[in-house]
Structures are given as C-alpha cells and as structure tokens.
Amino acid sequence: MTRVAIVTGATGGIGEKFIQRISTMDDIEEVWAIGRNREKLDRLKEEHSNVRVIEADIGNGGMKVINDLIREEDPDIRMLVNNAGVAYMGDFSKMTCDQVVSFCKVNCSAPSELMLICLPFMHEGSRILNISSASSFQPNPYLSVYSASKAYLKNLSRALNHELRERKITVTSVCPYWVDTGMLPREKDGKKINYPGMVSADLVVDKALKDSSKGKDMSVPGFFAQYFRIYSKITPTSIVMRQWVAGIRKYL
Ligand SMILES: NC(=O)c1ccc[n+]([C@@H]2O[C@H](COP(=O)([O-])OP(=O)(O)OC[C@H]3O[C@@H](n4cnc5c(N)ncnc54)[C@H](OP(=O)(O)O)[C@@H]3O)[C@@H](O)[C@H]2O)c1
C-alpha cells in the first residue's frame, strides 16, 4: 500500500506550503494535491516528483472524484490536510442563498465528508489537520458565515481527536489569525488594508505539523492568535464583537 498524504486547497498560499513540506517527509511516498486551478496544479507536479494532482471542485461534485480514486488505489493514508476554504466579508443579508450553501459545502461539508471517506484507509499514527481560523474563537459580524463555519470545523476536529484516540489517529484544528496569502484583499477603495499580527504561511504550516505530530487538538500559530484566543475567552463576547467591528468598519 502506498503511503499517501492528501491536501485540499493545494493551489493556495497555505496549501502550497503544506505540499512543499509534506513532499519531503520520509514516511510519505505520494502527496495528492487537490485543487481546481489546472495551471497551478501542473506547476506543483513539475516542482515535486512525488506529487500527484487531482483536479476537483470540492464544493461541486469533486468529492466523488476523490472517493473513487481512494477506493481504486486503496492507499495507506498517513495524513489528510483539509485546507481549502472560502471567505466573504460583508453584510450577511447581501449574500445569496447559493453563496451561503456553497460556503458551507467548501468550509464544513467537504472536510467532514473527506474525513469519513479517508478514515477507513487510515491506521495507527495517521494524522488529520483541519485548517480552521482564529475567527472560530468568537462570532464575527460581517464575517459571519466564515467565522461560524470555522467554529464548526474547530469543534468537530477537537471532538474527533478525542473519539479517534483509541485508533491512535490524531485530529488537529489549526487556528491562525491573519495569514499573508492571496485570500486577503490588500486594499479597499484605494486604501491599504492593515492586518494586525499577520503571519507567514510558513509559520502556520511548521507549527501545525509540529503540533499535529505531538497529538495536539489545537494549533494556534503566532503571538497575536494566541493572545486573542485567551482574550476572547475572558472578555464578554459582546465586547469582542464590538471591537472587531470597530477595527474593520472602514474596510466594509
Ligand atoms: N489567509 C488567512 O488570513 C487565513 C486565516 C485563517 C485561516 N485561513 C484558512 O486557511 C485555509 C487556506 O487559505 P489561504 O489563506 O491559503 O487562501 P487561498 O490562497 O485563497 O487558498 C484557498 C484554497 O482553497 C481552494 N478552494 C477554494 N474553493 C475550492 C473548491 N470549491 N474546491 C477546491 N478547492 C477550493 C482554492 O483553490 P482555487 O485556487 O481553485 O480557488 C485555494 O487553493 C482556508 O481554509 C482559510 O479559511 C486563512
């Protein structure tokens, strides 16, 4: 059985770093990079000899492609990184029903489904890393669906880390604050957007892999995210939400 790692959102900032790191690990023979962008996937294949690319839209039929491939190949899945995610900042009431459903599919249903698909092919020592966010620490007005979806993924991950203890499979919820990737818009109406405490994707990935190897159910990279985790626990949620809105209002 081939020892495989599966990474979704492989064409994005954090996903690409995961591919770089995991493709050099001794205990992984093949990395399956999942994404939609054919050009970026082809580039990943050229750059890493042990990367196999899978073109799939995980919010729209892509899960069947992945499921069929796993059943056909019967791999030993050593690692699953549920990294693909989408974000929308703005009024909830301006979102369309299709948009909300599609967000929930990519951020919640797809990682849940992929865990269920992969678990029968995972063994003692296998690891799951789910990329949540520090926005899971409290509700975020104007980022409402995103922060709710990330709270879902964080709570699911921590519960599963407990449930899968007997099988010695770990599940880690990765909760960064702002990360320097293409997901973040850089300006609004000509005004530069500031992201306090922004960290690099390298830092997020290094810490996530380290924490997951220790079996931790949470990985919170960078001082700002760690501080914010404690702050949002000890401060009334209504105050944290007001402060959040005050900080982002000029960018809405
Ligand atoms: N950047 C931040 O500040 C930040 C902070 C906390 C958590 N996160 C989380 O980190 C993860 C990675 O984000 P990133 O910052 O690296 O952003 P990114 O550069 O925008 O990458 C997002 C990735 O998700 C993929 N994706 C989106 N919808 C998909 C779909 N329907 N099917 C398949 N793939 C899909 C994208 O592929 P395409 O190229 O095909 O669109 C891309 O590879 C996300 O879950 C995000 O929520 C990010």
PDB file of C-alpha atoms and ligand atoms in Angstrom:
ATOM      1  CA  MET A   1       0.000   0.000   0.000  1.00  0.00           C
ATOM      2  CA  THR A   2       1.340   3.413  -0.953  1.00  0.00           C
ATOM      3  CA  ARG A   3       1.794   5.803   1.965  1.00  0.00           C
ATOM      4  CA  VAL A   4      -0.132   8.892   0.948  1.00  0.00           C
ATOM      5  CA  ALA A   5      -0.846  12.428   2.212  1.00  0.00           C
ATOM      6  CA  ILE A   6      -3.883  14.299   0.848  1.00  0.00           C
ATOM      7  CA  VAL A   7      -4.014  18.107   0.803  1.00  0.00           C
ATOM      8  CA  THR A   8      -7.026  20.167  -0.348  1.00  0.00           C
ATOM      9  CA  GLY A   9      -6.637  23.774  -1.455  1.00  0.00           C
ATOM     10  CA  ALA A  10      -3.158  22.818  -2.675  1.00  0.00           C
ATOM     11  CA  THR A  11      -3.052  25.740  -5.124  1.00  0.00           C
ATOM     12  CA  GLY A  12      -3.418  28.413  -2.418  1.00  0.00           C
ATOM     13  CA  GLY A  13      -0.960  30.081  -0.044  1.00  0.00           C
ATOM     14  CA  ILE A  14      -1.117  27.744   2.963  1.00  0.00           C
ATOM     15  CA  GLY A  15      -1.895  24.627   0.893  1.00  0.00           C
ATOM     16  CA  GLU A  16       1.141  25.107  -1.331  1.00  0.00           C
ATOM     17  CA  LYS A  17       3.391  25.366   1.744  1.00  0.00           C
ATOM     18  CA  PHE A  18       1.899  22.130   3.085  1.00  0.00           C
ATOM     19  CA  ILE A  19       2.731  20.456  -0.233  1.00  0.00           C
ATOM     20  CA  GLN A  20       6.337  21.755  -0.056  1.00  0.00           C
ATOM     21  CA  ARG A  21       6.840  20.443   3.485  1.00  0.00           C
ATOM     22  CA  ILE A  22       4.994  17.124   3.209  1.00  0.00           C
ATOM     23  CA  SER A  23       6.588  16.156  -0.122  1.00  0.00           C
ATOM     24  CA  THR A  24       9.986  15.984   1.647  1.00  0.00           C
ATOM     25  CA  MET A  25       8.807  13.773   4.534  1.00  0.00           C
ATOM     26  CA  ASP A  26      10.427  10.321   4.680  1.00  0.00           C
ATOM     27  CA  ASP A  27       7.275   8.456   5.682  1.00  0.00           C
ATOM     28  CA  ILE A  28       5.183   9.835   2.788  1.00  0.00           C
ATOM     29  CA  GLU A  29       5.572   8.282  -0.662  1.00  0.00           C
ATOM     30  CA  GLU A  30       2.985  10.320  -2.572  1.00  0.00           C
ATOM     31  CA  VAL A  31       1.246  13.634  -1.922  1.00  0.00           C
ATOM     32  CA  TRP A  32      -2.172  14.028  -3.517  1.00  0.00           C
ATOM     33  CA  ALA A  33      -2.700  17.711  -4.232  1.00  0.00           C
ATOM     34  CA  ILE A  34      -6.351  18.657  -4.711  1.00  0.00           C
ATOM     35  CA  GLY A  35      -7.409  21.913  -6.358  1.00  0.00           C
ATOM     36  CA  ARG A  36      -9.365  23.473  -9.184  1.00  0.00           C
ATOM     37  CA  ASN A  37      -6.720  25.532 -10.931  1.00  0.00           C
ATOM     38  CA  ARG A  38      -5.168  23.277 -13.621  1.00  0.00           C
ATOM     39  CA  GLU A  39      -2.245  25.599 -14.317  1.00  0.00           C
ATOM     40  CA  LYS A  40      -1.217  25.796 -10.641  1.00  0.00           C
ATOM     41  CA  LEU A  41      -1.692  22.054 -10.214  1.00  0.00           C
ATOM     42  CA  ASP A  42       0.573  21.348 -13.207  1.00  0.00           C
ATOM     43  CA  ARG A  43       3.216  23.633 -11.718  1.00  0.00           C
ATOM     44  CA  LEU A  44       3.093  21.698  -8.426  1.00  0.00           C
ATOM     45  CA  LYS A  45       3.581  18.448 -10.343  1.00  0.00           C
ATOM     46  CA  GLU A  46       6.602  19.875 -12.169  1.00  0.00           C
ATOM     47  CA  GLU A  47       8.159  21.118  -8.925  1.00  0.00           C
ATOM     48  CA  HIS A  48       7.715  17.939  -6.851  1.00  0.00           C
ATOM     49  CA  SER A  49       8.321  14.475  -8.298  1.00  0.00           C
ATOM     50  CA  ASN A  50       6.140  12.712  -5.693  1.00  0.00           C
ATOM     51  CA  VAL A  51       3.108  14.999  -6.066  1.00  0.00           C
ATOM     52  CA  ARG A  52       0.048  13.651  -7.841  1.00  0.00           C
ATOM     53  CA  VAL A  53      -2.515  16.267  -8.787  1.00  0.00           C
ATOM     54  CA  ILE A  54      -6.276  15.817  -8.662  1.00  0.00           C
ATOM     55  CA  GLU A  55      -8.461  18.433 -10.302  1.00  0.00           C
ATOM     56  CA  ALA A  56     -11.654  18.595  -8.261  1.00  0.00           C
ATOM     57  CA  ASP A  57     -14.111  21.228  -7.079  1.00  0.00           C
ATOM     58  CA  ILE A  58     -14.848  20.021  -3.566  1.00  0.00           C
ATOM     59  CA  GLY A  59     -17.930  22.240  -3.400  1.00  0.00           C
ATOM     60  CA  ASN A  60     -19.385  20.794  -6.581  1.00  0.00           C
ATOM     61  CA  GLY A  61     -19.094  17.089  -7.351  1.00  0.00           C
ATOM     62  CA  GLY A  62     -15.357  16.846  -6.637  1.00  0.00           C
ATOM     63  CA  MET A  63     -15.794  14.611  -3.625  1.00  0.00           C
ATOM     64  CA  LYS A  64     -16.908  11.717  -5.862  1.00  0.00           C
ATOM     65  CA  VAL A  65     -13.695  12.021  -7.900  1.00  0.00           C
ATOM     66  CA  ILE A  66     -11.614  11.771  -4.715  1.00  0.00           C
ATOM     67  CA  ASN A  67     -13.729   8.971  -3.223  1.00  0.00           C
ATOM     68  CA  ASP A  68     -13.484   6.873  -6.424  1.00  0.00           C
ATOM     69  CA  LEU A  69      -9.717   7.336  -6.605  1.00  0.00           C
ATOM     70  CA  ILE A  70      -9.181   6.325  -2.969  1.00  0.00           C
ATOM     71  CA  ARG A  71     -11.307   3.179  -3.391  1.00  0.00           C
ATOM     72  CA  GLU A  72      -9.480   2.261  -6.591  1.00  0.00           C
ATOM     73  CA  GLU A  73      -5.955   2.784  -5.185  1.00  0.00           C
ATOM     74  CA  ASP A  74      -6.523   1.544  -1.615  1.00  0.00           C
ATOM     75  CA  PRO A  75      -3.724   3.751  -0.178  1.00  0.00           C
ATOM     76  CA  ASP A  76      -2.395   3.896   3.387  1.00  0.00           C
ATOM     77  CA  ILE A  77      -3.493   7.475   4.159  1.00  0.00           C
ATOM     78  CA  ARG A  78      -0.909   8.794   6.622  1.00  0.00           C
ATOM     79  CA  MET A  79      -2.094  12.392   6.542  1.00  0.00           C
ATOM     80  CA  LEU A  80      -5.152  14.408   5.472  1.00  0.00           C
ATOM     81  CA  VAL A  81      -4.981  18.203   5.376  1.00  0.00           C
ATOM     82  CA  ASN A  82      -8.400  19.801   4.956  1.00  0.00           C
ATOM     83  CA  ASN A  83      -7.119  23.211   3.940  1.00  0.00           C
ATOM     84  CA  ALA A  84      -9.419  24.504   1.162  1.00  0.00           C
ATOM     85  CA  GLY A  85     -11.632  27.330   2.344  1.00  0.00           C
ATOM     86  CA  VAL A  86     -13.543  30.373   1.147  1.00  0.00           C
ATOM     87  CA  ALA A  87     -14.293  33.686   2.848  1.00  0.00           C
ATOM     88  CA  TYR A  88     -16.754  36.544   2.346  1.00  0.00           C
ATOM     89  CA  MET A  89     -16.626  39.821   4.205  1.00  0.00           C
ATOM     90  CA  GLY A  90     -19.763  41.962   4.185  1.00  0.00           C
ATOM     91  CA  ASP A  91     -23.447  42.017   5.157  1.00  0.00           C
ATOM     92  CA  PHE A  92     -24.982  38.600   5.589  1.00  0.00           C
ATOM     93  CA  SER A  93     -28.229  39.941   4.078  1.00  0.00           C
ATOM     94  CA  LYS A  94     -26.399  40.730   0.822  1.00  0.00           C
ATOM     95  CA  MET A  95     -25.337  37.119   0.342  1.00  0.00           C
ATOM     96  CA  THR A  96     -27.384  34.879  -1.944  1.00  0.00           C
ATOM     97  CA  CYS A  97     -28.752  31.507  -0.812  1.00  0.00           C
ATOM     98  CA  ASP A  98     -26.471  29.780  -3.348  1.00  0.00           C
ATOM     99  CA  GLN A  99     -23.459  31.608  -1.934  1.00  0.00           C
ATOM    100  CA  VAL A 100     -24.221  30.548   1.642  1.00  0.00           C
ATOM    101  CA  VAL A 101     -24.816  26.918   0.648  1.00  0.00           C
ATOM    102  CA  SER A 102     -21.622  26.867  -1.408  1.00  0.00           C
ATOM    103  CA  PHE A 103     -19.596  28.345   1.501  1.00  0.00           C
ATOM    104  CA  CYS A 104     -20.948  25.741   3.902  1.00  0.00           C
ATOM    105  CA  LYS A 105     -20.145  22.982   1.397  1.00  0.00           C
ATOM    106  CA  VAL A 106     -16.489  24.004   0.992  1.00  0.00           C
ATOM    107  CA  ASN A 107     -15.799  25.016   4.624  1.00  0.00           C
ATOM    108  CA  CYS A 108     -17.912  22.417   6.506  1.00  0.00           C
ATOM    109  CA  SER A 109     -19.400  19.560   4.446  1.00  0.00           C
ATOM    110  CA  ALA A 110     -16.338  18.830   2.299  1.00  0.00           C
ATOM    111  CA  PRO A 111     -13.835  18.438   5.188  1.00  0.00           C
ATOM    112  CA  SER A 112     -16.361  16.336   7.146  1.00  0.00           C
ATOM    113  CA  GLU A 113     -17.045  14.129   4.123  1.00  0.00           C
ATOM    114  CA  LEU A 114     -13.364  13.777   3.301  1.00  0.00           C
ATOM    115  CA  MET A 115     -12.595  12.628   6.847  1.00  0.00           C
ATOM    116  CA  LEU A 116     -15.336   9.988   6.574  1.00  0.00           C
ATOM    117  CA  ILE A 117     -14.003   8.853   3.186  1.00  0.00           C
ATOM    118  CA  CYS A 118     -10.369   8.693   4.406  1.00  0.00           C
ATOM    119  CA  LEU A 119     -10.813   7.166   7.876  1.00  0.00           C
ATOM    120  CA  PRO A 120     -11.243   3.544   6.675  1.00  0.00           C
ATOM    121  CA  PHE A 121      -7.857   3.953   4.912  1.00  0.00           C
ATOM    122  CA  MET A 122      -6.087   5.447   7.943  1.00  0.00           C
ATOM    123  CA  HIS A 123      -4.131   3.472  10.521  1.00  0.00           C
ATOM    124  CA  GLU A 124      -2.307   3.946  13.821  1.00  0.00           C
ATOM    125  CA  GLY A 125      -0.229   7.146  13.653  1.00  0.00           C
ATOM    126  CA  SER A 126      -2.243   8.722  10.810  1.00  0.00           C
ATOM    127  CA  ARG A 127      -2.988  12.413  11.231  1.00  0.00           C
ATOM    128  CA  ILE A 128      -5.715  14.815  10.183  1.00  0.00           C
ATOM    129  CA  LEU A 129      -5.130  18.573  10.113  1.00  0.00           C
ATOM    130  CA  ASN A 130      -8.177  20.786   9.648  1.00  0.00           C
ATOM    131  CA  ILE A 131      -7.475  24.414   8.816  1.00  0.00           C
ATOM    132  CA  SER A 132      -9.914  26.434  10.876  1.00  0.00           C
ATOM    133  CA  SER A 133      -9.172  30.020  11.951  1.00  0.00           C
ATOM    134  CA  ALA A 134      -8.862  32.332  14.953  1.00  0.00           C
ATOM    135  CA  SER A 135     -12.235  33.653  13.791  1.00  0.00           C
ATOM    136  CA  SER A 136     -13.631  30.437  15.309  1.00  0.00           C
ATOM    137  CA  PHE A 137     -12.881  31.872  18.780  1.00  0.00           C
ATOM    138  CA  GLN A 138     -15.908  34.208  18.700  1.00  0.00           C
ATOM    139  CA  PRO A 139     -18.709  35.286  16.311  1.00  0.00           C
ATOM    140  CA  ASN A 140     -17.502  37.883  13.771  1.00  0.00           C
ATOM    141  CA  PRO A 141     -20.165  40.263  12.409  1.00  0.00           C
ATOM    142  CA  TYR A 142     -19.630  40.924   8.663  1.00  0.00           C
ATOM    143  CA  LEU A 143     -17.576  37.714   8.501  1.00  0.00           C
ATOM    144  CA  SER A 144     -20.468  35.797   9.983  1.00  0.00           C
ATOM    145  CA  VAL A 145     -20.732  32.698   7.786  1.00  0.00           C
ATOM    146  CA  TYR A 146     -16.963  32.291   7.660  1.00  0.00           C
ATOM    147  CA  SER A 147     -16.468  32.511  11.421  1.00  0.00           C
ATOM    148  CA  ALA A 148     -19.446  30.184  12.057  1.00  0.00           C
ATOM    149  CA  SER A 149     -18.078  27.664   9.537  1.00  0.00           C
ATOM    150  CA  LYS A 150     -14.645  27.758  11.179  1.00  0.00           C
ATOM    151  CA  ALA A 151     -16.195  27.236  14.643  1.00  0.00           C
ATOM    152  CA  TYR A 152     -17.923  24.143  13.214  1.00  0.00           C
ATOM    153  CA  LEU A 153     -14.626  22.773  11.895  1.00  0.00           C
ATOM    154  CA  LYS A 154     -12.721  23.545  15.111  1.00  0.00           C
ATOM    155  CA  ASN A 155     -15.289  21.889  17.376  1.00  0.00           C
ATOM    156  CA  LEU A 156     -15.648  18.877  15.081  1.00  0.00           C
ATOM    157  CA  SER A 157     -11.852  18.423  14.985  1.00  0.00           C
ATOM    158  CA  ARG A 158     -11.408  18.583  18.744  1.00  0.00           C
ATOM    159  CA  ALA A 159     -14.260  16.131  19.338  1.00  0.00           C
ATOM    160  CA  LEU A 160     -12.856  13.716  16.742  1.00  0.00           C
ATOM    161  CA  ASN A 161      -9.365  13.924  18.218  1.00  0.00           C
ATOM    162  CA  HIS A 162     -10.959  12.539  21.358  1.00  0.00           C
ATOM    163  CA  GLU A 163     -13.105   9.925  19.559  1.00  0.00           C
ATOM    164  CA  LEU A 164     -10.212   8.601  17.473  1.00  0.00           C
ATOM    165  CA  ARG A 165      -7.788   8.287  20.393  1.00  0.00           C
ATOM    166  CA  GLU A 166      -8.324   4.520  20.598  1.00  0.00           C
ATOM    167  CA  ARG A 167      -7.284   4.150  16.947  1.00  0.00           C
ATOM    168  CA  LYS A 168      -4.260   6.400  17.646  1.00  0.00           C
ATOM    169  CA  ILE A 169      -5.310   8.803  14.886  1.00  0.00           C
ATOM    170  CA  THR A 170      -4.903  12.483  15.736  1.00  0.00           C
ATOM    171  CA  VAL A 171      -7.045  15.411  14.584  1.00  0.00           C
ATOM    172  CA  THR A 172      -5.630  18.934  14.926  1.00  0.00           C
ATOM    173  CA  SER A 173      -7.562  22.141  14.421  1.00  0.00           C
ATOM    174  CA  VAL A 174      -5.255  24.838  13.034  1.00  0.00           C
ATOM    175  CA  CYS A 175      -6.383  28.328  14.049  1.00  0.00           C
ATOM    176  CA  PRO A 176      -4.299  31.181  12.609  1.00  0.00           C
ATOM    177  CA  TYR A 177      -5.250  34.859  12.758  1.00  0.00           C
ATOM    178  CA  TRP A 178      -4.371  36.778   9.549  1.00  0.00           C
ATOM    179  CA  VAL A 179      -2.037  34.894   7.198  1.00  0.00           C
ATOM    180  CA  ASP A 180      -0.148  36.508   4.317  1.00  0.00           C
ATOM    181  CA  THR A 181      -1.832  34.733   1.365  1.00  0.00           C
ATOM    182  CA  GLY A 182      -3.951  35.554  -1.673  1.00  0.00           C
ATOM    183  CA  MET A 183      -7.120  35.137   0.384  1.00  0.00           C
ATOM    184  CA  LEU A 184      -6.734  38.616   1.894  1.00  0.00           C
ATOM    185  CA  PRO A 185      -7.624  41.675  -0.194  1.00  0.00           C
ATOM    186  CA  ARG A 186      -4.819  44.271   0.045  1.00  0.00           C
ATOM    187  CA  GLU A 187      -6.796  47.457  -0.490  1.00  0.00           C
ATOM    188  CA  LYS A 188     -10.298  48.844  -0.394  1.00  0.00           C
ATOM    189  CA  ASP A 189     -11.268  51.937  -2.425  1.00  0.00           C
ATOM    190  CA  GLY A 190      -7.587  52.809  -2.800  1.00  0.00           C
ATOM    191  CA  LYS A 191      -6.983  52.485   0.955  1.00  0.00           C
ATOM    192  CA  LYS A 192      -4.358  49.962   2.095  1.00  0.00           C
ATOM    193  CA  ILE A 193      -5.832  47.366   4.439  1.00  0.00           C
ATOM    194  CA  ASN A 194      -3.864  46.648   7.633  1.00  0.00           C
ATOM    195  CA  TYR A 195      -3.804  43.158   9.068  1.00  0.00           C
ATOM    196  CA  PRO A 196      -2.511  43.303  12.660  1.00  0.00           C
ATOM    197  CA  GLY A 197      -0.343  40.366  13.689  1.00  0.00           C
ATOM    198  CA  MET A 198      -0.259  38.885  10.179  1.00  0.00           C
ATOM    199  CA  VAL A 199       1.988  35.789   9.985  1.00  0.00           C
ATOM    200  CA  SER A 200       3.529  33.867   7.082  1.00  0.00           C
ATOM    201  CA  ALA A 201       2.081  30.643   5.680  1.00  0.00           C
ATOM    202  CA  ASP A 202       5.462  29.005   6.508  1.00  0.00           C
ATOM    203  CA  LEU A 203       4.977  29.699  10.213  1.00  0.00           C
ATOM    204  CA  VAL A 204       1.417  28.314  10.155  1.00  0.00           C
ATOM    205  CA  VAL A 205       2.473  25.105   8.386  1.00  0.00           C
ATOM    206  CA  ASP A 206       5.607  24.484  10.512  1.00  0.00           C
ATOM    207  CA  LYS A 207       3.672  24.887  13.748  1.00  0.00           C
ATOM    208  CA  ALA A 208       0.699  22.855  12.501  1.00  0.00           C
ATOM    209  CA  LEU A 209       2.894  19.886  11.551  1.00  0.00           C
ATOM    210  CA  LYS A 210       4.773  20.086  14.854  1.00  0.00           C
ATOM    211  CA  ASP A 211       1.593  20.296  16.954  1.00  0.00           C
ATOM    212  CA  SER A 212      -0.057  17.502  14.994  1.00  0.00           C
ATOM    213  CA  SER A 213       2.977  15.230  15.499  1.00  0.00           C
ATOM    214  CA  LYS A 214       2.536  15.790  19.255  1.00  0.00           C
ATOM    215  CA  GLY A 215      -1.158  14.830  19.003  1.00  0.00           C
ATOM    216  CA  LYS A 216      -2.407  18.293  19.991  1.00  0.00           C
ATOM    217  CA  ASP A 217      -6.023  19.033  19.128  1.00  0.00           C
ATOM    218  CA  MET A 218      -5.283  22.761  18.577  1.00  0.00           C
ATOM    219  CA  SER A 219      -2.512  24.623  16.789  1.00  0.00           C
ATOM    220  CA  VAL A 220      -2.543  28.389  17.257  1.00  0.00           C
ATOM    221  CA  PRO A 221       0.346  30.000  15.341  1.00  0.00           C
ATOM    222  CA  GLY A 222       1.868  33.347  16.327  1.00  0.00           C
ATOM    223  CA  PHE A 223       1.670  35.540  19.403  1.00  0.00           C
ATOM    224  CA  PHE A 224      -1.335  37.556  18.204  1.00  0.00           C
ATOM    225  CA  ALA A 225      -3.552  34.497  17.638  1.00  0.00           C
ATOM    226  CA  GLN A 226      -2.508  33.012  20.991  1.00  0.00           C
ATOM    227  CA  TYR A 227      -3.192  36.280  22.796  1.00  0.00           C
ATOM    228  CA  PHE A 228      -6.538  36.634  21.005  1.00  0.00           C
ATOM    229  CA  ARG A 229      -7.570  33.108  21.963  1.00  0.00           C
ATOM    230  CA  ILE A 230      -7.164  33.939  25.658  1.00  0.00           C
ATOM    231  CA  TYR A 231      -8.640  37.439  25.273  1.00  0.00           C
ATOM    232  CA  SER A 232     -11.791  36.129  23.591  1.00  0.00           C
ATOM    233  CA  LYS A 233     -12.205  33.545  26.369  1.00  0.00           C
ATOM    234  CA  ILE A 234     -12.051  36.018  29.243  1.00  0.00           C
ATOM    235  CA  THR A 235     -13.793  39.018  27.638  1.00  0.00           C
ATOM    236  CA  PRO A 236     -17.585  39.204  27.164  1.00  0.00           C
ATOM    237  CA  THR A 237     -18.412  38.218  23.584  1.00  0.00           C
ATOM    238  CA  SER A 238     -20.436  41.417  23.007  1.00  0.00           C
ATOM    239  CA  ILE A 239     -17.298  43.500  23.723  1.00  0.00           C
ATOM    240  CA  VAL A 240     -15.048  41.369  21.497  1.00  0.00           C
ATOM    241  CA  MET A 241     -17.570  41.668  18.655  1.00  0.00           C
ATOM    242  CA  ARG A 242     -17.864  45.478  19.074  1.00  0.00           C
ATOM    243  CA  GLN A 243     -14.064  45.823  18.972  1.00  0.00           C
ATOM    244  CA  TRP A 244     -13.866  43.633  15.878  1.00  0.00           C
ATOM    245  CA  VAL A 245     -16.477  45.731  14.074  1.00  0.00           C
ATOM    246  CA  ALA A 246     -14.702  48.976  15.073  1.00  0.00           C
ATOM    247  CA  GLY A 247     -11.483  47.600  13.567  1.00  0.00           C
ATOM    248  CA  ILE A 248     -12.926  46.530  10.217  1.00  0.00           C
ATOM    249  CA  ARG A 249     -15.726  49.070   9.627  1.00  0.00           C
ATOM    250  CA  LYS A 250     -13.607  51.335   7.399  1.00  0.00           C
ATOM    251  CA  TYR A 251     -12.964  48.404   5.037  1.00  0.00           C
ATOM    252  CA  LEU A 252     -16.603  47.365   4.585  1.00  0.00           C
TER     253      LEU A 252
HETATM  254  N1  LIG B   1      -5.333  33.838   4.877  1.00  0.00           N
HETATM  255  C1  LIG B   1      -5.807  33.992   6.098  1.00  0.00           C
HETATM  256  O1  LIG B   1      -5.746  35.097   6.689  1.00  0.00           O
HETATM  257  C2  LIG B   1      -6.391  32.815   6.837  1.00  0.00           C
HETATM  258  C3  LIG B   1      -6.567  32.930   8.231  1.00  0.00           C
HETATM  259  C4  LIG B   1      -7.114  31.860   8.935  1.00  0.00           C
HETATM  260  C5  LIG B   1      -7.462  30.705   8.259  1.00  0.00           C
HETATM  261  N2  LIG B   1      -7.297  30.615   6.899  1.00  0.00           N
HETATM  262  C6  LIG B   1      -7.724  29.381   6.226  1.00  0.00           C
HETATM  263  O2  LIG B   1      -6.603  28.772   5.598  1.00  0.00           O
HETATM  264  C7  LIG B   1      -7.049  27.962   4.507  1.00  0.00           C
HETATM  265  C8  LIG B   1      -6.195  28.261   3.281  1.00  0.00           C
HETATM  266  O3  LIG B   1      -6.418  29.608   2.882  1.00  0.00           O
HETATM  267  P1  LIG B   1      -5.315  30.540   2.187  1.00  0.00           P
HETATM  268  O4  LIG B   1      -5.112  31.692   3.073  1.00  0.00           O
HETATM  269  O5  LIG B   1      -4.154  29.751   1.739  1.00  0.00           O
HETATM  270  O6  LIG B   1      -6.197  31.093   0.984  1.00  0.00           O
HETATM  271  P2  LIG B   1      -6.137  30.926  -0.592  1.00  0.00           P
HETATM  272  O7  LIG B   1      -4.781  31.272  -1.062  1.00  0.00           O
HETATM  273  O8  LIG B   1      -7.316  31.676  -1.094  1.00  0.00           O
HETATM  274  O9  LIG B   1      -6.354  29.349  -0.783  1.00  0.00           O
HETATM  275  C9  LIG B   1      -7.611  28.758  -0.683  1.00  0.00           C
HETATM  276  C10 LIG B   1      -7.520  27.421  -1.372  1.00  0.00           C
HETATM  277  O10 LIG B   1      -8.808  26.773  -1.306  1.00  0.00           O
HETATM  278  C11 LIG B   1      -9.118  26.287  -2.588  1.00  0.00           C
HETATM  279  N3  LIG B   1     -10.548  26.196  -2.828  1.00  0.00           N
HETATM  280  C12 LIG B   1     -11.488  27.136  -2.596  1.00  0.00           C
HETATM  281  N4  LIG B   1     -12.687  26.688  -3.006  1.00  0.00           N
HETATM  282  C13 LIG B   1     -12.479  25.438  -3.503  1.00  0.00           C
HETATM  283  C14 LIG B   1     -13.323  24.460  -4.084  1.00  0.00           C
HETATM  284  N5  LIG B   1     -14.631  24.676  -4.249  1.00  0.00           N
HETATM  285  N6  LIG B   1     -12.789  23.283  -4.494  1.00  0.00           N
HETATM  286  C15 LIG B   1     -11.458  23.053  -4.355  1.00  0.00           C
HETATM  287  N7  LIG B   1     -10.601  23.947  -3.806  1.00  0.00           N
HETATM  288  C16 LIG B   1     -11.117  25.126  -3.393  1.00  0.00           C
HETATM  289  C17 LIG B   1      -8.506  27.308  -3.527  1.00  0.00           C
HETATM  290  O11 LIG B   1      -8.391  26.740  -4.805  1.00  0.00           O
HETATM  291  P3  LIG B   1      -8.636  27.612  -6.132  1.00  0.00           P
HETATM  292  O12 LIG B   1      -7.316  28.185  -6.455  1.00  0.00           O
HETATM  293  O13 LIG B   1      -9.110  26.614  -7.109  1.00  0.00           O
HETATM  294  O14 LIG B   1      -9.677  28.663  -5.818  1.00  0.00           O
HETATM  295  C18 LIG B   1      -7.166  27.538  -2.847  1.00  0.00           C
HETATM  296  O15 LIG B   1      -6.253  26.518  -3.197  1.00  0.00           O
HETATM  297  C19 LIG B   1      -8.537  28.284   4.324  1.00  0.00           C
HETATM  298  O16 LIG B   1      -9.324  27.276   4.891  1.00  0.00           O
HETATM  299  C20 LIG B   1      -8.718  29.586   5.114  1.00  0.00           C
HETATM  300  O17 LIG B   1     -10.026  29.748   5.582  1.00  0.00           O
HETATM  301  C21 LIG B   1      -6.765  31.641   6.175  1.00  0.00           C
END
